[in-house]
Structure formats: C-alpha cells, structure tokens
mmCIF file of C-alpha atoms in Angstrom:
data_model
loop_
_atom_site.group_PDB
_atom_site.id
_atom_site.type_symbol
_atom_site.label_atom_id
_atom_site.label_comp_id
_atom_site.label_asym_id
_atom_site.label_seq_id
_atom_site.Cartn_x
_atom_site.Cartn_y
_atom_site.Cartn_z
ATOM 1 C CA MET A 1 74.460 4.771 -244.747
ATOM 2 C CA MET A 2 76.955 3.899 -241.855
ATOM 3 C CA LEU A 3 80.544 2.520 -242.775
ATOM 4 C CA ARG A 4 80.882 -1.241 -241.505
ATOM 5 C CA ILE A 5 83.937 -2.715 -240.210
ATOM 6 C CA TYR A 6 83.760 -6.078 -239.248
ATOM 7 C CA VAL A 7 86.573 -7.273 -236.279
ATOM 8 C CA ASP A 8 88.558 -10.076 -235.682
ATOM 9 C CA ASN A 9 87.874 -11.011 -231.824
ATOM 10 C CA ARG A 10 91.544 -10.919 -231.531
ATOM 11 C CA GLU A 11 91.479 -7.412 -232.000
ATOM 12 C CA LYS A 12 88.695 -6.945 -229.365
ATOM 13 C CA ASN A 13 90.788 -5.734 -226.251
ATOM 14 C CA SER A 14 93.219 -3.357 -228.842
ATOM 15 C CA GLY A 15 91.461 -0.488 -228.016
ATOM 16 C CA ILE A 16 90.811 0.443 -231.757
ATOM 17 C CA PRO A 17 87.678 -0.971 -232.011
ATOM 18 C CA GLU A 18 86.238 1.436 -229.340
ATOM 19 C CA ILE A 19 88.144 4.337 -231.183
ATOM 20 C CA LEU A 20 86.002 3.410 -234.571
ATOM 21 C CA LYS A 21 82.591 3.615 -232.647
ATOM 22 C CA ASP A 22 83.693 6.958 -231.361
ATOM 23 C CA MET A 23 84.066 7.890 -235.348
ATOM 24 C CA GLY A 24 80.829 6.575 -235.984
ATOM 25 C CA ILE A 25 81.337 3.166 -237.818
ATOM 26 C CA SER A 26 79.366 0.547 -237.227
ATOM 27 C CA VAL A 27 82.104 -2.003 -235.689
ATOM 28 C CA ILE A 28 80.976 -5.549 -235.820
ATOM 29 C CA ILE A 29 83.342 -8.490 -233.605
ATOM 30 C CA GLU A 30 83.859 -11.777 -235.029
ATOM 31 C CA GLN A 31 85.770 -14.849 -235.339
ATOM 32 C CA LEU A 32 87.591 -13.989 -238.753
ATOM 33 C CA ASP A 33 89.221 -17.138 -240.774
ATOM 34 C CA VAL A 34 91.882 -14.386 -241.804
ATOM 35 C CA ALA A 35 93.032 -11.179 -241.358
ATOM 36 C CA ASP A 36 92.151 -8.776 -238.519
ATOM 37 C CA TYR A 37 89.393 -6.507 -240.145
ATOM 38 C CA VAL A 38 87.383 -6.708 -243.127
ATOM 39 C CA LEU A 39 86.395 -3.396 -244.548
ATOM 40 C CA ALA A 40 84.796 -4.570 -248.045
ATOM 41 C CA ASP A 41 83.712 -7.523 -249.944
ATOM 42 C CA GLY A 42 87.167 -9.213 -251.104
ATOM 43 C CA VAL A 43 89.043 -6.525 -249.096
ATOM 44 C CA ALA A 44 90.565 -6.989 -245.553
ATOM 45 C CA VAL A 45 93.669 -5.943 -243.290
ATOM 46 C CA GLU A 46 96.244 -7.646 -240.929
ATOM 47 C CA ARG A 47 97.555 -5.364 -238.160
ATOM 48 C CA LYS A 48 100.918 -5.314 -236.912
ATOM 49 C CA SER A 49 102.651 -3.223 -234.382
ATOM 50 C CA VAL A 50 106.418 -2.855 -235.183
ATOM 51 C CA SER A 51 107.830 -5.387 -232.860
ATOM 52 C CA ASP A 52 104.974 -7.735 -233.782
ATOM 53 C CA LEU A 53 106.495 -7.307 -237.488
ATOM 54 C CA VAL A 54 109.823 -8.751 -236.376
ATOM 55 C CA ASN A 55 109.059 -11.439 -234.361
ATOM 56 C CA SER A 56 106.586 -12.829 -237.041
ATOM 57 C CA VAL A 57 109.363 -12.623 -239.435
ATOM 58 C CA PHE A 58 111.856 -14.375 -237.093
ATOM 59 C CA ASP A 59 109.327 -17.004 -235.772
ATOM 60 C CA LYS A 60 108.364 -18.052 -239.459
ATOM 61 C CA ARG A 61 104.341 -16.940 -238.887
ATOM 62 C CA PHE A 62 104.651 -13.826 -241.396
ATOM 63 C CA PHE A 63 104.567 -15.298 -244.891
ATOM 64 C CA ASP A 64 102.149 -18.002 -243.788
ATOM 65 C CA GLN A 65 99.599 -15.294 -242.960
ATOM 66 C CA ILE A 66 100.453 -13.113 -245.812
ATOM 67 C CA ASN A 67 99.601 -16.644 -247.698
ATOM 68 C CA ARG A 68 96.368 -17.322 -246.295
ATOM 69 C CA LEU A 69 95.487 -13.411 -246.766
ATOM 70 C CA THR A 70 96.050 -13.232 -250.475
ATOM 71 C CA SER A 71 94.427 -16.398 -250.777
ATOM 72 C CA ALA A 72 91.209 -15.014 -248.941
ATOM 73 C CA TYR A 73 90.857 -12.234 -250.054
ATOM 74 C CA GLU A 74 90.900 -10.208 -253.513
ATOM 75 C CA THR A 75 92.426 -7.064 -252.118
ATOM 76 C CA SER A 76 95.018 -7.134 -249.169
ATOM 77 C CA PHE A 77 96.544 -4.398 -246.633
ATOM 78 C CA LEU A 78 99.055 -5.086 -244.035
ATOM 79 C CA LEU A 79 98.886 -2.461 -241.923
ATOM 80 C CA ILE A 80 102.240 -1.483 -239.754
ATOM 81 C CA GLU A 81 101.506 0.377 -236.907
ATOM 82 C CA GLY A 82 104.381 2.310 -234.847
ATOM 83 C CA ASN A 83 107.974 3.979 -235.320
ATOM 84 C CA LEU A 84 109.567 2.291 -238.007
ATOM 85 C CA ASN A 85 112.557 3.021 -236.852
ATOM 86 C CA ARG A 86 112.369 1.180 -233.800
ATOM 87 C CA ILE A 87 112.973 -1.926 -236.005
ATOM 88 C CA ARG A 88 116.930 -0.821 -235.857
ATOM 89 C CA GLU A 89 116.314 -0.855 -232.622
ATOM 90 C CA ILE A 90 114.802 -4.423 -232.269
ATOM 91 C CA THR A 91 117.009 -6.359 -234.581
ATOM 92 C CA GLU A 92 120.218 -5.876 -236.234
ATOM 93 C CA LYS A 93 119.181 -8.258 -238.643
ATOM 94 C CA TRP A 94 116.281 -5.313 -240.208
ATOM 95 C CA LYS A 95 117.322 -5.650 -243.540
ATOM 96 C CA ALA A 96 115.470 -9.142 -243.353
ATOM 97 C CA ILE A 97 112.641 -7.269 -242.579
ATOM 98 C CA ASN A 98 112.807 -4.594 -245.568
ATOM 99 C CA SER A 99 113.180 -7.873 -247.737
ATOM 100 C CA ALA A 100 110.122 -9.551 -246.170
ATOM 101 C CA LEU A 101 108.420 -5.984 -247.070
ATOM 102 C CA ILE A 102 109.588 -5.975 -250.534
ATOM 103 C CA SER A 103 108.860 -9.507 -251.230
ATOM 104 C CA ILE A 104 105.051 -9.091 -249.931
ATOM 105 C CA ILE A 105 104.614 -6.349 -252.546
ATOM 106 C CA VAL A 106 106.115 -7.645 -255.473
ATOM 107 C CA ASP A 107 105.005 -10.867 -255.233
ATOM 108 C CA TYR A 108 102.007 -10.825 -253.063
ATOM 109 C CA ASP A 109 100.554 -7.956 -254.362
ATOM 110 C CA VAL A 110 99.743 -7.000 -250.386
ATOM 111 C CA LYS A 111 99.366 -2.915 -249.964
ATOM 112 C CA VAL A 112 101.687 -1.811 -247.222
ATOM 113 C CA VAL A 113 100.072 0.968 -245.106
ATOM 114 C CA TYR A 114 101.234 3.062 -241.830
ATOM 115 C CA SER A 115 100.063 4.593 -238.788
ATOM 116 C CA SER A 116 102.209 6.128 -235.690
ATOM 117 C CA ASP A 117 99.268 4.720 -232.980
ATOM 118 C CA LYS A 118 95.690 3.029 -232.567
ATOM 119 C CA ARG A 119 93.917 6.569 -233.237
ATOM 120 C CA ASP A 120 96.051 6.980 -236.359
ATOM 121 C CA THR A 121 95.426 3.180 -237.365
ATOM 122 C CA ALA A 122 91.444 3.622 -236.907
ATOM 123 C CA GLU A 123 91.524 6.730 -239.222
ATOM 124 C CA VAL A 124 93.235 4.939 -241.842
ATOM 125 C CA LEU A 125 91.269 1.625 -241.513
ATOM 126 C CA VAL A 126 87.782 4.195 -241.419
ATOM 127 C CA LYS A 127 89.587 6.036 -244.792
ATOM 128 C CA LEU A 128 90.013 2.808 -246.771
ATOM 129 C CA ALA A 129 86.503 1.485 -245.868
ATOM 130 C CA GLU A 130 84.851 4.643 -247.442
ATOM 131 C CA LYS A 131 87.312 4.195 -250.149
ATOM 132 C CA PHE A 132 86.093 0.825 -250.524
ATOM 133 C CA GLN A 133 82.383 0.711 -249.575
ATOM 134 C CA GLU A 134 81.508 3.505 -251.282
ATOM 135 C CA HIS A 135 83.307 2.862 -254.467
ATOM 136 C CA GLY A 136 81.239 4.251 -257.556
ATOM 137 C CA GLY A 137 78.306 5.366 -255.191
ATOM 138 C CA LYS A 138 77.089 1.770 -254.471
ATOM 139 C CA LYS A 139 77.899 -0.048 -250.864
ATOM 140 C CA ARG A 140 79.432 -3.219 -251.167
ATOM 141 C CA ILE A 141 78.382 -5.986 -249.432
ATOM 142 C CA ILE A 142 80.939 -7.697 -247.248
ATOM 143 C CA ASN A 143 81.295 -11.556 -247.233
ATOM 144 C CA LEU A 144 83.459 -12.915 -244.308
ATOM 145 C CA HIS A 145 84.336 -15.972 -245.965
ATOM 146 C CA ASP A 146 85.394 -14.544 -249.251
ATOM 147 C CA LYS A 147 86.528 -17.964 -251.436
ATOM 148 C CA PRO A 148 88.756 -17.767 -254.297
ATOM 149 C CA LYS A 149 86.697 -17.090 -257.653
ATOM 150 C CA PHE A 150 88.047 -19.007 -260.679
ATOM 151 C CA GLU A 151 86.704 -18.217 -263.940
ATOM 152 C CA SER A 152 88.757 -20.446 -266.076
ATOM 153 C CA ILE A 153 92.147 -22.918 -265.877
ATOM 154 C CA LYS A 154 94.356 -20.567 -266.235
ATOM 155 C CA ASP A 155 92.701 -19.043 -263.016
ATOM 156 C CA ILE A 156 93.354 -22.189 -261.010
ATOM 157 C CA GLN A 157 96.901 -22.449 -262.608
ATOM 158 C CA LEU A 158 97.878 -19.859 -261.029
ATOM 159 C CA TYR A 159 96.532 -20.118 -257.744
ATOM 160 C CA VAL A 160 98.328 -23.603 -257.517
ATOM 161 C CA VAL A 161 101.396 -22.452 -258.086
ATOM 162 C CA GLU A 162 101.512 -19.297 -256.795
ATOM 163 C CA SER A 163 100.153 -20.901 -253.401
ATOM 164 C CA PHE A 164 103.733 -22.295 -252.768
ATOM 165 C CA PRO A 165 105.909 -20.695 -249.882
ATOM 166 C CA ASN A 166 107.571 -17.574 -251.354
ATOM 167 C CA ILE A 167 106.551 -18.034 -255.025
ATOM 168 C CA GLY A 168 103.326 -15.362 -255.163
ATOM 169 C CA GLU A 169 101.530 -14.504 -258.332
ATOM 170 C CA VAL A 170 104.678 -12.825 -260.271
ATOM 171 C CA ASN A 171 106.774 -15.751 -260.209
ATOM 172 C CA ALA A 172 103.923 -18.366 -260.642
ATOM 173 C CA LYS A 173 103.358 -16.260 -264.355
ATOM 174 C CA LYS A 174 106.675 -16.618 -265.000
ATOM 175 C CA LEU A 175 107.096 -20.268 -264.122
ATOM 176 C CA LEU A 176 103.473 -21.449 -265.922
ATOM 177 C CA GLU A 177 105.065 -19.184 -268.899
ATOM 178 C CA LYS A 178 108.391 -20.977 -268.962
ATOM 179 C CA PHE A 179 106.992 -24.413 -268.339
ATOM 180 C CA SER A 180 103.640 -24.245 -269.658
ATOM 181 C CA THR A 181 102.010 -26.950 -267.228
ATOM 182 C CA ILE A 182 101.770 -27.577 -263.522
ATOM 183 C CA ARG A 183 103.177 -30.883 -264.416
ATOM 184 C CA ASN A 184 105.953 -29.678 -266.151
ATOM 185 C CA ILE A 185 107.313 -27.596 -263.469
ATOM 186 C CA CYS A 186 107.089 -30.462 -260.927
ATOM 187 C CA ASN A 187 109.540 -32.441 -263.766
ATOM 188 C CA ALA A 188 112.209 -29.287 -263.920
ATOM 189 C CA SER A 189 115.293 -29.634 -262.675
ATOM 190 C CA ILE A 190 116.619 -27.005 -260.233
ATOM 191 C CA SER A 191 118.989 -25.399 -262.587
ATOM 192 C CA ASP A 192 115.680 -24.694 -264.814
ATOM 193 C CA LEU A 193 113.660 -23.532 -261.613
ATOM 194 C CA GLU A 194 116.217 -21.077 -260.922
ATOM 195 C CA LYS A 195 116.660 -19.830 -264.240
ATOM 196 C CA VAL A 196 113.102 -18.484 -263.878
ATOM 197 C CA LEU A 197 113.362 -17.737 -260.320
ATOM 198 C CA GLY A 198 116.558 -16.088 -260.048
ATOM 199 C CA SER A 199 117.512 -17.831 -256.857
ATOM 200 C CA ARG A 200 119.206 -20.950 -256.314
ATOM 201 C CA LYS A 201 117.637 -21.429 -252.533
ATOM 202 C CA ARG A 202 114.113 -20.196 -253.763
ATOM 203 C CA ALA A 203 114.716 -23.010 -256.993
ATOM 204 C CA GLU A 204 115.992 -25.892 -254.084
ATOM 205 C CA GLU A 205 113.318 -24.755 -252.036
ATOM 206 C CA LEU A 206 110.610 -25.358 -254.372
ATOM 207 C CA TYR A 207 112.195 -28.797 -256.031
ATOM 208 C CA LYS A 208 112.152 -29.991 -252.642
ATOM 209 C CA ILE A 209 108.632 -29.756 -252.041
ATOM 210 C CA LEU A 210 107.817 -30.805 -255.565
ATOM 211 C CA ILE A 211 109.932 -34.084 -255.237
ATOM 212 C CA THR A 212 109.449 -35.217 -251.480
ATOM 213 C CA PRO A 213 106.838 -37.576 -250.737
ATOM 214 C CA TYR A 214 104.072 -37.010 -248.360
ATOM 215 C CA SER A 215 104.454 -38.715 -245.229
ATOM 216 C CA PRO A 216 102.008 -37.532 -242.295
ATOM 217 C CA GLN A 217 104.384 -38.598 -239.702
ATOM 218 C CA SER A 218 107.021 -36.112 -240.679
ATOM 219 C CA SER A 219 105.275 -32.742 -239.990
ATOM 220 C CA ASN A 220 107.240 -31.108 -236.982
ATOM 221 C CA SER A 221 107.092 -27.249 -236.336
ATOM 222 C CA ASN A 222 110.642 -26.989 -236.071
ATOM 223 C CA ASN A 223 110.952 -28.100 -239.634
ATOM 224 C CA LYS A 224 109.461 -24.694 -240.963
ATOM 225 C CA LYS A 225 110.668 -22.283 -242.635
ATOM 226 C CA SER A 226 110.974 -18.700 -242.259
ATOM 227 C CA LEU A 227 112.530 -15.749 -244.346
ATOM 228 C CA MET A 228 115.862 -16.225 -243.023
ATOM 229 C CA ASP A 229 115.849 -19.698 -245.102
ATOM 230 C CA PHE A 230 115.371 -17.417 -248.592
ATOM 231 C CA ILE A 231 117.541 -14.690 -248.480
#
C-alpha cells in the first residue's frame, strides 16, 4: 500500500512535497494546526532549517512550538535541516541552541533528527513514515487532529503541570511526586519549587505564573519569554 504523508500548506513551496511525490509517496496538502508533516496517527514532524532554528530560539517561538507539538501528538520529531556548523557562524550564543535542544529531548521527549538538504529531508520523512505506518505489518490510520487521550486523573494532572513553560513531562512528574497535588504545587514557595526543579530562575518563573492574577489587558508580546530568560 502506498505511503501517505500529510504536509502543512506552509511547506507547499519548500520543494519537499515534489520530492516526496517523485519518490512515490501520496502527498496530501492540508492546513495543519500543529507541525509541518504528519506521518502516522499521533506522529508528527516539525522541520527547521539551521537558520530558522536559531531565529526561533531567540525570537521566543521555539518552546511555544514544541509545547504545542508535544501536546497534540504522542510522538514528536524535530528535523533540523542543513549544516550544523553554521550555528556558530550565525550566533556567538551557540550554547543557547545546544541548551534548547537538550531541553526538548530531556523535558519534552522530542526526537531530534538531522538532514543535510531537502532531498535528504524527504528521505528521512519516508523512512520514518515506513516505520510508523507499517509498524507490526498494519497500516496506521492518520488522524490530523490528534487530541490528548486521558485514561486517568493522573494523566490529566501530568498534562496540566507539564503544559507550564519550560516544565515538560520529567519536571511535571517530579513536582507531582513531591507535592502530590496541583493545589500543593500552586501553594509552594519559590525555595520549595527550586529544590525540585534544580533551577532558581525556573522556580521563580513558575511561581510567578501561579500567583499572578489574570488580566486580559496584560497581554503584551514584549513580555514573552525566550530561552535566554531561563539560562
């Protein structure tokens, strides 16, 4: 059976859909809510060129994109396209990029894969699609609007806590194991949060989110956090 890959319409002019078609893949262009490519039910890929990766980290888009990706799909990939040596040419703060990648691997369980160019990207996508669509010899039906599936209150608790900026699944589990309930996390002091998170800045950021009253008028893009606020 022919492999099928869903492609976000913003990737339409990248040249990759045409390469996929030439490889015999059924390409379906859709407006995806999250991700650039959907390879199977619950499996999605966000593609970034090296320059886009650097820009997204410093203009505060990166963690928001990763958070939405991992919230929508069970298995998430970040595909970085291009020569990684260019990162040091683009920015002197290349260590921040390394920190961002380590964070999404450890805290968000994102799989990071690499490609040298667009054709290589297409080949990586096909290999991944083969693995997931034909896993166990059975085709997996693609659901473009994958939603979190909760089997217990525990799953809901984890989903809520890991949705906080720069927390992720690993830290969410640590917080719930330490404080037992979401209410107790909300009532925790900065010092108590720091002991669990291992970072004063991360603890202060979470504490501020938990105690700050909501105000519709306070929304300001200039107040958005980036990776540099956490390292």
